[in-house]
């Protein structure tokens, strides 16, 4: 309704200010990739070389991957020359075939301060990333695995200002 839209706009304006360049952006992406591979081994009538026997082989492999991405970015101007940026990203990748299933989840958070003066531009920030992976092989016992790990990554960028 119009009243709800006005209230939402008012709440956003109370965060960023009426004439602010602040923003919130949310993005969701989905992609899928079904793949079929047909592999043919032909030995052109050769059936045996020394003690090795050969036979024509046809292999049909079917695989599929699905990817989900969710991103959010926030920009909050603090003054004419200082902005605070923050955001997150979550990605889920699922792959499956006749012999395996695999799921990988990646999460990331970041925050940075951006300073821009007439003669100088700089960004300083911190990013946290975490990955979880689960892989299972249908016909090969002992190869299944789960893993997870993460990293903190500081960043510093100094450059001439953009004009």
XYZ file of N, CA and C in Angstrom:
489
model
N 0.842 -1.193 0.000
C 0.000 0.000 0.000
C 0.877 1.243 0.000
N 0.261 2.376 -0.302
C 1.009 3.638 -0.342
C 1.515 4.034 1.037
N 0.706 3.784 2.074
C 1.128 4.142 3.433
C 2.373 3.338 3.836
N 2.368 2.044 3.545
C 3.528 1.197 3.872
C 4.759 1.642 3.090
N 4.584 2.030 1.826
C 5.715 2.500 1.017
C 6.271 3.797 1.589
N 5.393 4.711 2.018
C 5.855 5.975 2.605
C 6.600 5.726 3.904
N 6.091 4.795 4.734
C 6.755 4.476 6.003
C 8.131 3.856 5.758
N 8.236 2.968 4.770
C 9.516 2.351 4.435
C 10.492 3.408 3.937
N 10.013 4.301 3.050
C 10.867 5.377 2.537
C 11.328 6.276 3.672
N 10.443 6.548 4.617
C 10.787 7.390 5.760
C 11.854 6.718 6.629
N 11.726 5.395 6.839
C 12.722 4.671 7.637
C 14.089 4.672 6.951
N 14.094 4.475 5.631
C 15.357 4.505 4.888
C 15.961 5.900 4.954
N 15.124 6.929 4.799
C 15.620 8.307 4.879
C 16.170 8.610 6.270
N 15.589 8.012 7.317
C 16.101 8.258 8.664
C 17.486 7.629 8.853
N 17.780 6.581 8.090
C 19.105 5.959 8.156
C 20.115 6.764 7.345
N 19.761 7.085 6.105
C 20.708 7.709 5.188
C 20.579 9.230 5.098
N 19.448 9.779 5.495
C 19.212 11.209 5.312
C 18.482 11.453 4.002
N 17.711 12.510 3.930
C 16.879 12.798 2.750
C 17.704 12.978 1.483
N 18.829 13.700 1.570
C 19.635 14.002 0.386
C 20.911 13.171 0.346
N 20.893 12.039 0.981
C 22.103 11.226 1.115
C 22.355 10.408 -0.147
N 23.625 10.059 -0.350
C 24.004 9.137 -1.415
C 24.092 7.709 -0.888
N 23.602 7.453 0.305
C 23.640 6.113 0.883
C 22.781 5.155 0.088
N 23.121 3.877 0.183
C 22.353 2.893 -0.582
C 22.416 1.514 0.062
N 21.407 0.711 -0.275
C 21.358 -0.708 0.058
C 21.047 -1.439 -1.238
N 21.820 -2.460 -1.548
C 21.595 -3.235 -2.763
C 21.589 -4.710 -2.393
N 20.558 -5.411 -2.837
C 20.466 -6.854 -2.623
C 20.331 -7.522 -3.985
N 21.066 -8.617 -4.173
C 21.049 -9.325 -5.446
C 20.968 -10.825 -5.186
N 20.110 -11.505 -5.931
C 20.053 -12.965 -5.899
C 20.257 -13.462 -7.325
N 21.130 -14.452 -7.483
C 21.382 -15.047 -8.788
C 21.294 -16.559 -8.671
N 20.711 -17.183 -9.691
C 20.643 -18.642 -9.753
C 21.132 -19.061 -11.131
N 21.960 -20.088 -11.162
C 22.383 -20.640 -12.445
C 22.435 -22.158 -12.338
N 22.215 -22.802 -13.450
C 22.288 -24.258 -13.493
C 23.001 -24.669 -14.773
N 23.674 -25.803 -14.723
C 24.415 -26.279 -15.884
C 24.310 -27.799 -15.975
N 23.294 -28.289 -16.663
C 23.257 -29.734 -16.906
C 24.220 -30.073 -18.045
N 24.993 -31.150 -17.868
C 26.006 -31.537 -18.853
C 25.873 -33.029 -19.128
N 25.915 -33.379 -20.397
C 25.951 -34.789 -20.783
C 27.179 -34.997 -21.658
N 28.019 -35.931 -21.266
C 29.217 -36.272 -22.044
C 29.082 -37.688 -22.563
N 29.284 -37.851 -23.849
C 29.301 -39.192 -24.421
C 30.729 -39.468 -24.865
N 31.337 -40.488 -24.289
C 32.729 -40.822 -24.574
C 32.747 -42.161 -25.312
N 33.391 -42.175 -26.458
C 33.467 -43.385 -27.266
C 34.931 -43.798 -27.415
N 35.217 -45.039 -27.105
C 36.549 -45.592 -27.352
C 36.396 -46.620 -28.476
N 37.065 -46.377 -29.607
C 36.996 -47.292 -30.742
C 38.419 -47.750 -31.068
N 38.563 -49.045 -31.251
C 39.891 -49.602 -31.511
C 40.039 -50.099 -32.951
N 39.099 -49.737 -33.800
C 39.181 -49.982 -35.248
C 39.553 -51.422 -35.588
N 38.848 -52.342 -34.973
C 39.045 -53.746 -35.297
C 40.166 -54.436 -34.560
N 41.002 -53.681 -33.821
C 42.077 -54.311 -33.051
C 41.445 -54.885 -31.787
N 41.606 -56.164 -31.562
C 40.999 -56.762 -30.378
C 42.030 -57.219 -29.360
N 43.297 -57.350 -29.808
C 44.299 -57.818 -28.874
C 45.677 -57.395 -29.351
N 46.476 -56.886 -28.417
C 47.877 -56.587 -28.693
C 48.658 -57.245 -27.567
N 49.509 -58.162 -27.914
C 50.220 -59.003 -26.946
C 49.195 -59.599 -25.983
N 49.290 -59.305 -24.671
C 48.349 -59.910 -23.721
C 47.210 -58.968 -23.336
N 47.088 -57.823 -23.993
C 46.045 -56.858 -23.648
C 44.879 -56.964 -24.614
N 43.702 -57.199 -24.076
C 42.495 -57.293 -24.892
C 41.825 -55.921 -24.958
N 41.244 -55.598 -26.098
C 40.546 -54.344 -26.299
C 39.106 -54.612 -26.696
N 38.230 -53.744 -26.281
C 36.839 -53.807 -26.722
C 36.337 -52.371 -26.841
N 35.478 -52.131 -27.811
C 34.898 -50.796 -27.956
C 34.081 -50.462 -26.712
N 34.146 -49.214 -26.281
C 33.461 -48.795 -25.054
C 32.673 -47.520 -25.335
N 31.446 -47.482 -24.872
C 30.617 -46.267 -24.916
C 30.302 -45.882 -23.477
N 30.612 -44.653 -23.122
C 30.342 -44.167 -21.769
C 29.454 -42.930 -21.882
N 28.402 -42.894 -21.109
C 27.514 -41.736 -21.062
C 27.550 -41.179 -19.646
N 28.044 -39.952 -19.492
C 28.134 -39.308 -18.183
C 27.153 -38.149 -18.128
N 26.389 -38.090 -17.041
C 25.468 -36.975 -16.844
C 25.810 -36.293 -15.532
N 25.959 -34.992 -15.590
C 26.263 -34.197 -14.407
C 25.382 -32.969 -14.414
N 25.253 -32.360 -13.238
C 24.471 -31.137 -13.123
C 25.035 -30.312 -11.984
N 25.085 -29.007 -12.183
C 25.484 -28.115 -11.098
C 24.452 -27.004 -10.970
N 24.177 -26.631 -9.729
C 23.256 -25.535 -9.404
C 23.983 -24.568 -8.491
N 23.900 -23.292 -8.795
C 24.561 -22.266 -7.994
C 23.556 -21.203 -7.565
N 23.602 -20.874 -6.271
C 22.784 -19.807 -5.699
C 23.732 -18.753 -5.127
N 23.502 -17.488 -5.450
C 24.315 -16.390 -4.929
C 23.396 -15.324 -4.350
N 23.680 -14.911 -3.132
C 22.946 -13.828 -2.485
C 23.962 -12.793 -2.027
N 23.765 -11.551 -2.446
C 24.697 -10.476 -2.101
C 23.937 -9.297 -1.508
N 24.569 -8.635 -0.583
C 24.028 -7.402 -0.025
C 25.156 -6.404 0.170
N 24.940 -5.186 -0.280
C 25.942 -4.128 -0.137
C 25.275 -2.888 0.449
N 25.972 -2.247 1.368
C 25.469 -1.070 2.057
C 26.517 0.036 1.987
N 26.087 1.242 1.671
C 26.976 2.398 1.629
C 26.351 3.477 2.506
N 27.118 3.961 3.445
C 26.638 4.991 4.366
C 27.611 6.171 4.365
N 27.252 7.272 3.694
C 28.134 8.439 3.711
C 28.139 9.078 5.104
N 29.324 9.310 5.629
C 29.445 9.941 6.947
C 29.706 11.442 6.809
N 30.349 11.826 5.708
C 30.613 13.238 5.437
C 30.879 13.357 3.940
N 31.262 14.547 3.491
C 31.581 14.757 2.085
C 32.713 13.873 1.609
N 33.631 13.548 2.488
C 34.835 12.834 2.090
C 34.990 11.450 2.730
N 34.025 11.012 3.545
C 34.141 9.704 4.207
C 32.869 8.893 4.020
N 33.054 7.629 3.539
C 31.943 6.685 3.394
C 32.297 5.384 4.101
N 31.295 4.769 4.679
C 31.455 3.423 5.237
C 30.729 2.453 4.314
N 31.429 1.411 3.908
C 30.862 0.380 3.038
C 30.878 -0.943 3.786
N 29.825 -1.711 3.627
C 29.802 -3.046 4.227
C 28.933 -3.944 3.354
N 29.064 -5.237 3.565
C 28.250 -6.140 2.780
C 28.501 -7.593 3.116
N 27.757 -8.429 2.426
C 27.885 -9.867 2.608
C 27.670 -10.563 1.270
N 28.158 -11.792 1.206
C 27.917 -12.650 0.050
C 27.783 -14.081 0.557
N 26.770 -14.770 0.066
C 26.602 -16.190 0.386
C 26.421 -16.920 -0.937
N 27.211 -17.961 -1.141
C 27.122 -18.763 -2.356
C 26.983 -20.226 -1.978
N 26.052 -20.897 -2.639
C 25.915 -22.345 -2.474
C 26.057 -22.977 -3.847
N 26.975 -23.916 -3.949
C 27.212 -24.639 -5.194
C 26.931 -26.111 -4.949
N 26.045 -26.680 -5.761
C 25.746 -28.112 -5.658
C 26.052 -28.761 -6.990
N 26.847 -29.810 -6.938
C 27.160 -30.572 -8.134
C 26.852 -32.030 -7.894
N 26.345 -32.684 -8.921
C 26.057 -34.109 -8.779
C 26.202 -34.793 -10.133
N 26.664 -35.993 -10.045
C 26.830 -36.822 -11.236
C 26.527 -38.250 -10.861
N 26.823 -39.159 -11.759
C 26.545 -40.564 -11.493
C 27.427 -41.122 -10.388
N 28.609 -40.529 -10.199
C 29.528 -41.099 -9.224
C 29.786 -40.204 -8.011
N 29.175 -39.008 -7.956
C 29.488 -38.107 -6.847
C 28.363 -37.113 -6.581
N 28.380 -36.557 -5.385
C 27.590 -35.371 -5.040
C 28.513 -34.461 -4.242
N 28.399 -33.186 -4.484
C 29.258 -32.235 -3.785
C 28.469 -30.968 -3.491
N 28.611 -30.474 -2.274
C 28.006 -29.206 -1.883
C 29.102 -28.328 -1.301
N 29.145 -27.080 -1.771
C 30.110 -26.122 -1.239
C 29.347 -24.842 -0.895
N 29.547 -24.362 0.314
C 28.955 -23.114 0.775
C 30.080 -22.133 1.079
N 29.930 -20.920 0.592
C 30.926 -19.876 0.837
C 30.206 -18.665 1.412
N 30.718 -18.148 2.504
C 30.157 -16.952 3.112
C 31.238 -15.902 3.286
N 30.874 -14.651 3.074
C 31.842 -13.571 3.229
C 31.153 -12.332 3.784
N 31.844 -11.637 4.661
C 31.410 -10.350 5.197
C 32.548 -9.366 4.999
N 32.216 -8.101 4.710
C 33.282 -7.121 4.612
C 32.809 -5.782 5.159
N 33.767 -4.986 5.589
C 33.523 -3.610 6.030
C 34.757 -2.804 5.651
N 34.511 -1.600 5.178
C 35.635 -0.736 4.819
C 35.245 0.729 4.982
N 36.244 1.528 5.216
C 36.085 2.981 5.263
C 36.759 3.538 4.024
N 36.059 4.437 3.333
C 36.578 5.027 2.108
C 36.729 6.531 2.307
N 37.935 7.012 2.123
C 38.272 8.424 2.325
C 38.675 9.011 0.984
N 38.056 10.133 0.593
C 38.421 10.767 -0.659
C 38.479 12.276 -0.490
N 39.663 12.810 -0.680
C 39.903 14.247 -0.659
C 40.289 14.679 -2.074
N 40.476 15.961 -2.278
C 40.818 16.472 -3.608
C 42.146 15.907 -4.102
N 43.064 15.590 -3.232
C 44.402 15.159 -3.625
C 44.738 13.721 -3.233
N 43.764 12.992 -2.617
C 44.100 11.688 -2.056
C 42.843 10.831 -1.946
N 43.004 9.532 -2.197
C 41.900 8.578 -2.044
C 42.443 7.326 -1.358
N 41.676 6.787 -0.412
C 42.150 5.627 0.329
C 40.968 4.778 0.800
N 41.188 3.483 0.896
C 40.213 2.549 1.471
C 40.964 1.650 2.437
N 40.373 1.426 3.599
C 40.925 0.471 4.547
C 39.771 -0.413 4.991
N 40.017 -1.714 5.038
C 38.910 -2.597 5.351
C 39.341 -3.953 5.854
N 38.338 -4.766 6.130
C 38.543 -6.126 6.621
C 37.488 -7.017 5.994
N 37.902 -8.203 5.569
C 36.995 -9.170 4.962
C 37.153 -10.501 5.690
N 36.041 -11.158 5.939
C 36.029 -12.487 6.554
C 35.363 -13.441 5.579
N 36.043 -14.528 5.252
C 35.495 -15.540 4.356
C 35.521 -16.896 5.037
N 34.496 -17.687 4.785
C 34.379 -19.030 5.347
C 33.877 -19.957 4.251
N 34.438 -21.155 4.180
C 34.040 -22.145 3.185
C 33.752 -23.476 3.871
N 32.659 -24.124 3.471
C 32.302 -25.466 3.940
C 32.099 -26.318 2.701
N 32.677 -27.511 2.682
C 32.526 -28.397 1.537
C 32.254 -29.811 2.011
N 31.337 -30.480 1.331
C 30.969 -31.860 1.624
C 30.951 -32.620 0.301
N 31.825 -33.597 0.148
C 31.917 -34.377 -1.092
C 31.710 -35.851 -0.777
N 30.851 -36.490 -1.580
C 30.568 -37.919 -1.409
C 30.690 -38.605 -2.760
N 31.368 -39.740 -2.752
C 31.554 -40.525 -3.960
C 30.742 -41.802 -3.816
N 29.876 -42.062 -4.783
C 28.926 -43.167 -4.678
C 29.577 -44.546 -4.684
N 30.567 -44.739 -5.516
C 31.121 -46.081 -5.696
C 32.545 -46.240 -5.173
N 33.044 -45.246 -4.460
C 34.426 -45.307 -4.007
C 34.484 -45.001 -2.517
N 34.459 -46.043 -1.712
C 34.487 -45.827 -0.270
C 35.842 -45.281 0.162
N 35.821 -44.450 1.183
C 37.049 -43.886 1.705
C 37.453 -42.563 1.063
N 36.772 -42.169 -0.031
C 37.123 -40.910 -0.691
C 36.238 -39.750 -0.238
N 35.138 -40.026 0.465
C 34.250 -38.958 0.936
C 35.015 -38.032 1.878
N 34.685 -36.748 1.843
C 35.328 -35.836 2.784
C 34.460 -34.610 3.045
N 34.683 -34.031 4.196
C 34.084 -32.755 4.571
C 35.226 -31.860 5.013
N 35.138 -30.597 4.661
C 36.179 -29.663 5.065
C 35.572 -28.282 5.258
N 36.201 -27.504 6.076
C 35.801 -26.106 6.227
C 37.029 -25.295 6.642
N 36.982 -24.048 6.312
C 38.092 -23.173 6.667
C 37.711 -21.736 6.399
N 38.464 -20.842 6.998
C 38.156 -19.440 6.810
C 39.396 -18.588 6.953
N 39.230 -17.329 6.597
C 40.351 -16.404 6.628
C 39.838 -14.986 6.876
N 40.644 -14.208 7.616
C 40.440 -12.771 7.734
C 41.414 -12.120 6.769
N 40.961 -11.172 5.988
C 41.835 -10.518 5.020
C 41.730 -9.001 5.164
N 42.744 -8.366 5.734
C 42.733 -6.901 5.791
C 43.093 -6.326 4.424
N 42.651 -5.105 4.158
C 42.999 -4.475 2.889
C 43.284 -2.989 3.095
N 44.175 -2.474 2.283
C 44.510 -1.058 2.287
C 44.809 -0.661 0.851
N 44.102 0.354 0.360
C 44.301 0.856 -0.990
C 44.524 2.354 -0.898
N 45.578 2.844 -1.538
C 45.831 4.285 -1.601
C 46.099 4.618 -3.073
N 45.421 5.645 -3.573
C 45.569 6.010 -4.972
C 45.173 7.457 -5.194
N 45.484 7.991 -6.369
C 45.016 9.345 -6.676
C 43.482 9.334 -6.739
N 42.834 10.419 -6.427
C 41.378 10.443 -6.417
C 40.789 10.316 -7.819
N 39.557 9.816 -7.895
C 38.848 9.767 -9.169
C 38.223 11.127 -9.413
N 38.336 11.618 -10.587
C 37.792 12.956 -10.895
C 36.569 12.843 -11.761
